[in-house]
Amino acid sequence: MDLQNDIAKILISREQLEQRIHELGEAISRDYAGKDLLLVCILKGGVVFLSDLVRAIHIPHAIEFMAISSYGGTRTESSGVVRIMMDLNTSIENRNVLIVEDIIDTGHTLAHIVDLLKTRNPQSLRICTLLNKSSRREVPVQVDYIGFDIPNEFVVGYGLDFNEIYRNLPFVGVLKPERYT
Ligand code: IMP
Ligand code: MG
């Protein structure tokens, strides 16, 4: 069984991802030059993006992880109910925190994380997301770095899953509807 057979179309190719992540790495390196930068990756979806992004950033920085689950929604739509499964195990007080996320859809997940992290008094708090479905936004989130704006289609690959599968695909693709209906 080849995972690629479940993909209706490739939305963002491996080459496009590489090119855009290179640009994001340059922008982040420029904006945070001389600052104490901490990337906070949201597990699990953000991990593939993070691993390429850190290699495109050429200034010193640290990485930390947080695991979130949104539950109670349908299989392809999050519910807006967010739970912290694994918190940071370091202080972010007075640090320049950049959240690294795979996708912002309704915005509920990020809004919740931002509210939580703000209470811990970082020096600055910004967001870098690979994908942005702006047409789906239900709560406003200020996003500082966006890889790609995408239409309202359910996508998998490059860290994004459906039922925990497809994260390893090297591109972002649209799942065939018959795979989830
Ligand atoms: P939000 O709280 O609605 O912004 O949802 C964000 C989370 O929903 C992401 O971190 C993903 O885990 C998941 N998600 C939203 N859209 C997609 C998609 O198209 N494919 C895979 N996961 C998605
Ligand atoms: Mg996610």
mmCIF file of C-alpha atoms and ligand atoms in Angstrom:
data_model
loop_
_atom_site.group_PDB
_atom_site.id
_atom_site.type_symbol
_atom_site.label_atom_id
_atom_site.label_comp_id
_atom_site.label_asym_id
_atom_site.label_seq_id
_atom_site.Cartn_x
_atom_site.Cartn_y
_atom_site.Cartn_z
ATOM 1 C CA MET A 1 0.000 0.000 0.000
ATOM 2 C CA ASP A 2 1.520 3.276 -1.134
ATOM 3 C CA LEU A 3 0.467 6.352 0.848
ATOM 4 C CA GLN A 4 0.748 8.485 -2.270
ATOM 5 C CA ASN A 5 -2.261 6.654 -3.770
ATOM 6 C CA ASP A 6 -4.441 8.373 -1.161
ATOM 7 C CA ILE A 7 -3.486 11.854 -2.371
ATOM 8 C CA ALA A 8 -5.850 13.649 -4.774
ATOM 9 C CA LYS A 9 -3.308 16.336 -5.637
ATOM 10 C CA ILE A 10 -0.041 17.829 -4.479
ATOM 11 C CA LEU A 11 -0.704 21.336 -3.183
ATOM 12 C CA ILE A 12 2.855 22.315 -2.240
ATOM 13 C CA SER A 13 5.783 20.405 -3.695
ATOM 14 C CA ARG A 14 8.992 19.445 -1.970
ATOM 15 C CA GLU A 15 10.850 22.123 -3.984
ATOM 16 C CA GLN A 16 8.346 24.850 -3.055
ATOM 17 C CA LEU A 17 8.627 23.901 0.631
ATOM 18 C CA GLU A 18 12.407 24.011 0.480
ATOM 19 C CA GLN A 19 12.463 27.407 -1.233
ATOM 20 C CA ARG A 20 9.944 29.032 1.113
ATOM 21 C CA ILE A 21 11.541 27.628 4.270
ATOM 22 C CA HIS A 22 14.868 29.006 3.117
ATOM 23 C CA GLU A 23 13.219 32.468 2.851
ATOM 24 C CA LEU A 24 11.607 32.128 6.289
ATOM 25 C CA GLY A 25 14.964 31.124 7.792
ATOM 26 C CA GLU A 26 16.593 34.199 6.278
ATOM 27 C CA ALA A 27 13.850 36.502 7.589
ATOM 28 C CA ILE A 28 13.978 35.023 11.095
ATOM 29 C CA SER A 29 17.793 35.175 11.163
ATOM 30 C CA ARG A 30 17.649 38.847 10.192
ATOM 31 C CA ASP A 31 14.839 39.800 12.601
ATOM 32 C CA TYR A 32 16.359 38.060 15.630
ATOM 33 C CA ALA A 33 20.044 38.839 15.032
ATOM 34 C CA GLY A 34 21.732 39.540 18.369
ATOM 35 C CA LYS A 35 18.690 38.386 20.373
ATOM 36 C CA ASP A 36 18.126 35.374 22.595
ATOM 37 C CA LEU A 37 15.776 33.306 20.394
ATOM 38 C CA LEU A 38 13.745 30.318 21.569
ATOM 39 C CA LEU A 39 11.691 28.325 19.057
ATOM 40 C CA VAL A 40 8.708 26.565 20.620
ATOM 41 C CA CYS A 41 7.500 23.764 18.358
ATOM 42 C CA ILE A 42 3.919 22.570 18.705
ATOM 43 C CA LEU A 43 3.858 18.778 18.536
ATOM 44 C CA LYS A 44 3.253 16.707 16.688
ATOM 45 C CA GLY A 45 2.392 18.480 13.443
ATOM 46 C CA GLY A 46 5.117 21.121 13.649
ATOM 47 C CA VAL A 47 8.048 18.770 13.974
ATOM 48 C CA VAL A 48 8.888 18.183 10.302
ATOM 49 C CA PHE A 49 8.681 21.915 9.576
ATOM 50 C CA LEU A 50 10.823 22.690 12.637
ATOM 51 C CA SER A 51 13.546 20.294 11.601
ATOM 52 C CA ASP A 52 13.954 21.976 8.217
ATOM 53 C CA LEU A 53 13.403 25.496 9.568
ATOM 54 C CA VAL A 54 16.183 25.296 12.166
ATOM 55 C CA ARG A 55 18.639 24.363 9.416
ATOM 56 C CA ALA A 56 17.588 27.449 7.464
ATOM 57 C CA ILE A 57 18.203 29.724 10.485
ATOM 58 C CA HIS A 58 21.841 30.728 10.840
ATOM 59 C CA ILE A 59 21.837 32.561 14.180
ATOM 60 C CA PRO A 60 22.129 30.881 17.613
ATOM 61 C CA HIS A 61 18.817 29.697 19.057
ATOM 62 C CA ALA A 62 17.325 27.049 21.318
ATOM 63 C CA ILE A 63 14.351 24.759 20.668
ATOM 64 C CA GLU A 64 11.653 23.478 23.025
ATOM 65 C CA PHE A 65 8.495 21.458 22.513
ATOM 66 C CA MET A 66 4.895 21.607 23.637
ATOM 67 C CA ALA A 67 2.198 19.052 22.839
ATOM 68 C CA ILE A 68 -1.390 20.144 22.378
ATOM 69 C CA SER A 69 -4.512 18.225 21.594
ATOM 70 C CA SER A 70 -7.785 19.636 20.410
ATOM 71 C CA TYR A 71 -10.551 17.132 20.904
ATOM 72 C CA GLY A 72 -14.271 16.699 20.475
ATOM 73 C CA GLY A 73 -14.458 17.912 16.876
ATOM 74 C CA THR A 74 -15.055 15.876 13.731
ATOM 75 C CA ARG A 75 -12.255 13.867 12.167
ATOM 76 C CA THR A 76 -11.150 16.709 9.912
ATOM 77 C CA GLU A 77 -12.208 19.750 11.953
ATOM 78 C CA SER A 78 -10.902 20.768 15.332
ATOM 79 C CA SER A 79 -13.376 21.635 18.054
ATOM 80 C CA GLY A 80 -11.786 24.673 19.598
ATOM 81 C CA VAL A 81 -11.380 22.770 22.867
ATOM 82 C CA VAL A 82 -7.666 22.712 23.545
ATOM 83 C CA ARG A 83 -5.711 20.690 26.061
ATOM 84 C CA ILE A 84 -2.012 20.863 26.957
ATOM 85 C CA MET A 85 -0.663 17.299 26.783
ATOM 86 C CA MET A 86 2.966 18.282 27.425
ATOM 87 C CA ASP A 87 4.017 21.666 28.706
ATOM 88 C CA LEU A 88 7.363 23.398 28.237
ATOM 89 C CA ASN A 89 9.935 22.396 30.788
ATOM 90 C CA THR A 90 11.861 25.635 30.671
ATOM 91 C CA SER A 91 11.097 29.206 31.690
ATOM 92 C CA ILE A 92 10.353 31.645 28.867
ATOM 93 C CA GLU A 93 10.548 34.731 31.055
ATOM 94 C CA ASN A 94 12.385 37.558 29.248
ATOM 95 C CA ARG A 95 13.084 35.361 26.225
ATOM 96 C CA ASN A 96 12.149 35.993 22.598
ATOM 97 C CA VAL A 97 9.743 33.176 21.865
ATOM 98 C CA LEU A 98 8.774 32.132 18.347
ATOM 99 C CA ILE A 99 6.016 29.526 18.169
ATOM 100 C CA VAL A 100 6.449 27.057 15.279
ATOM 101 C CA GLU A 101 3.174 25.485 14.113
ATOM 102 C CA ASP A 102 2.138 23.389 11.120
ATOM 103 C CA ILE A 103 -1.188 25.016 10.288
ATOM 104 C CA ILE A 104 -3.602 27.638 11.591
ATOM 105 C CA ASP A 105 -7.185 26.834 10.785
ATOM 106 C CA THR A 106 -9.896 28.294 13.053
ATOM 107 C CA GLY A 107 -7.194 29.860 15.246
ATOM 108 C CA HIS A 108 -8.514 28.380 18.492
ATOM 109 C CA THR A 109 -5.389 26.315 19.193
ATOM 110 C CA LEU A 110 -2.943 29.185 18.713
ATOM 111 C CA ALA A 111 -5.121 31.723 20.534
ATOM 112 C CA HIS A 112 -5.132 29.413 23.529
ATOM 113 C CA ILE A 113 -1.366 28.848 23.443
ATOM 114 C CA VAL A 114 -0.648 32.567 23.032
ATOM 115 C CA ASP A 115 -2.857 33.435 26.018
ATOM 116 C CA LEU A 116 -1.099 30.830 28.129
ATOM 117 C CA LEU A 117 2.458 31.777 27.160
ATOM 118 C CA LYS A 118 1.806 35.505 27.607
ATOM 119 C CA THR A 119 1.128 34.914 31.295
ATOM 120 C CA ARG A 120 4.755 33.730 31.597
ATOM 121 C CA ASN A 121 6.194 37.121 30.624
ATOM 122 C CA PRO A 122 8.316 36.452 27.548
ATOM 123 C CA GLN A 123 10.277 39.411 26.176
ATOM 124 C CA SER A 124 8.440 38.888 22.878
ATOM 125 C CA LEU A 125 6.038 36.296 21.489
ATOM 126 C CA ARG A 126 5.544 35.723 17.776
ATOM 127 C CA ILE A 127 4.114 32.999 15.550
ATOM 128 C CA CYS A 128 5.568 31.187 12.548
ATOM 129 C CA THR A 129 3.193 28.829 10.751
ATOM 130 C CA LEU A 130 3.908 26.792 7.663
ATOM 131 C CA LEU A 131 0.294 26.874 6.457
ATOM 132 C CA ASN A 132 -2.535 29.326 6.995
ATOM 133 C CA LYS A 133 -6.206 28.735 6.156
ATOM 134 C CA SER A 134 -7.292 32.342 6.676
ATOM 135 C CA SER A 135 -10.803 31.788 5.292
ATOM 136 C CA ARG A 136 -11.526 29.485 8.239
ATOM 137 C CA ARG A 137 -10.519 31.876 11.041
ATOM 138 C CA GLU A 138 -12.972 32.046 13.964
ATOM 139 C CA VAL A 139 -10.754 33.855 16.456
ATOM 140 C CA PRO A 140 -8.201 36.504 15.454
ATOM 141 C CA VAL A 141 -4.544 35.506 15.752
ATOM 142 C CA GLN A 142 -1.642 37.759 14.855
ATOM 143 C CA VAL A 143 0.659 35.653 12.656
ATOM 144 C CA ASP A 144 4.134 37.030 12.009
ATOM 145 C CA TYR A 145 5.573 34.487 9.566
ATOM 146 C CA ILE A 146 3.447 32.469 7.120
ATOM 147 C CA GLY A 147 4.817 29.873 4.747
ATOM 148 C CA PHE A 148 1.778 29.508 2.498
ATOM 149 C CA ASP A 149 -1.823 30.663 2.502
ATOM 150 C CA ILE A 150 -3.931 27.707 1.428
ATOM 151 C CA PRO A 151 -7.602 27.219 0.501
ATOM 152 C CA ASN A 152 -10.051 25.418 2.733
ATOM 153 C CA GLU A 153 -9.087 21.846 1.891
ATOM 154 C CA PHE A 154 -7.976 19.110 4.252
ATOM 155 C CA VAL A 155 -4.261 18.589 3.711
ATOM 156 C CA VAL A 156 -1.739 16.009 4.899
ATOM 157 C CA GLY A 157 1.990 15.438 4.643
ATOM 158 C CA TYR A 158 5.105 17.258 5.811
ATOM 159 C CA GLY A 159 4.057 16.750 9.453
ATOM 160 C CA LEU A 160 0.298 17.004 8.990
ATOM 161 C CA ASP A 161 -1.751 13.898 9.625
ATOM 162 C CA PHE A 162 -5.099 12.294 9.205
ATOM 163 C CA ASN A 163 -5.621 9.822 12.069
ATOM 164 C CA GLU A 164 -1.858 10.019 12.768
ATOM 165 C CA ILE A 165 -0.921 8.813 9.249
ATOM 166 C CA TYR A 166 0.683 10.657 6.288
ATOM 167 C CA ARG A 167 3.065 12.847 8.348
ATOM 168 C CA ASN A 168 6.052 11.434 6.446
ATOM 169 C CA LEU A 169 4.986 12.531 2.957
ATOM 170 C CA PRO A 170 7.635 14.981 1.689
ATOM 171 C CA PHE A 171 5.013 17.371 0.209
ATOM 172 C CA VAL A 172 1.704 18.890 1.328
ATOM 173 C CA GLY A 173 -1.173 17.193 -0.453
ATOM 174 C CA VAL A 174 -4.946 17.089 -0.486
ATOM 175 C CA LEU A 175 -6.306 13.811 0.816
ATOM 176 C CA LYS A 176 -8.815 12.006 -1.405
ATOM 177 C CA PRO A 177 -12.228 12.613 0.196
ATOM 178 C CA GLU A 178 -12.991 8.876 0.084
ATOM 179 C CA ARG A 179 -10.118 8.373 2.564
ATOM 180 C CA TYR A 180 -12.015 10.203 5.295
ATOM 181 C CA THR A 181 -15.685 9.842 4.406
HETATM 182 P P1 IMP B 1 -7.286 25.339 14.795
HETATM 183 O O1 IMP B 1 -7.359 25.319 16.285
HETATM 184 O O2 IMP B 1 -8.641 25.186 14.156
HETATM 185 O O3 IMP B 1 -6.522 26.512 14.228
HETATM 186 O O4 IMP B 1 -6.620 23.998 14.360
HETATM 187 C C1 IMP B 1 -5.303 23.808 14.299
HETATM 188 C C2 IMP B 1 -4.995 22.318 14.304
HETATM 189 O O5 IMP B 1 -5.969 21.553 13.536
HETATM 190 C C3 IMP B 1 -3.695 22.116 13.600
HETATM 191 O O6 IMP B 1 -2.632 22.242 14.507
HETATM 192 C C4 IMP B 1 -3.856 20.734 13.024
HETATM 193 O O7 IMP B 1 -3.474 19.777 13.984
HETATM 194 C C5 IMP B 1 -5.326 20.592 12.743
HETATM 195 N N1 IMP B 1 -5.645 20.846 11.329
HETATM 196 C C6 IMP B 1 -6.345 21.895 10.825
HETATM 197 N N2 IMP B 1 -6.464 21.818 9.488
HETATM 198 C C7 IMP B 1 -5.804 20.683 9.119
HETATM 199 C C8 IMP B 1 -5.562 20.045 7.844
HETATM 200 O O8 IMP B 1 -5.960 20.494 6.746
HETATM 201 N N3 IMP B 1 -4.840 18.894 7.903
HETATM 202 C C9 IMP B 1 -4.374 18.352 9.051
HETATM 203 N N4 IMP B 1 -4.578 18.923 10.260
HETATM 204 C C10 IMP B 1 -5.289 20.075 10.293
HETATM 205 MG MG MG B 2 -1.034 21.057 14.999
#
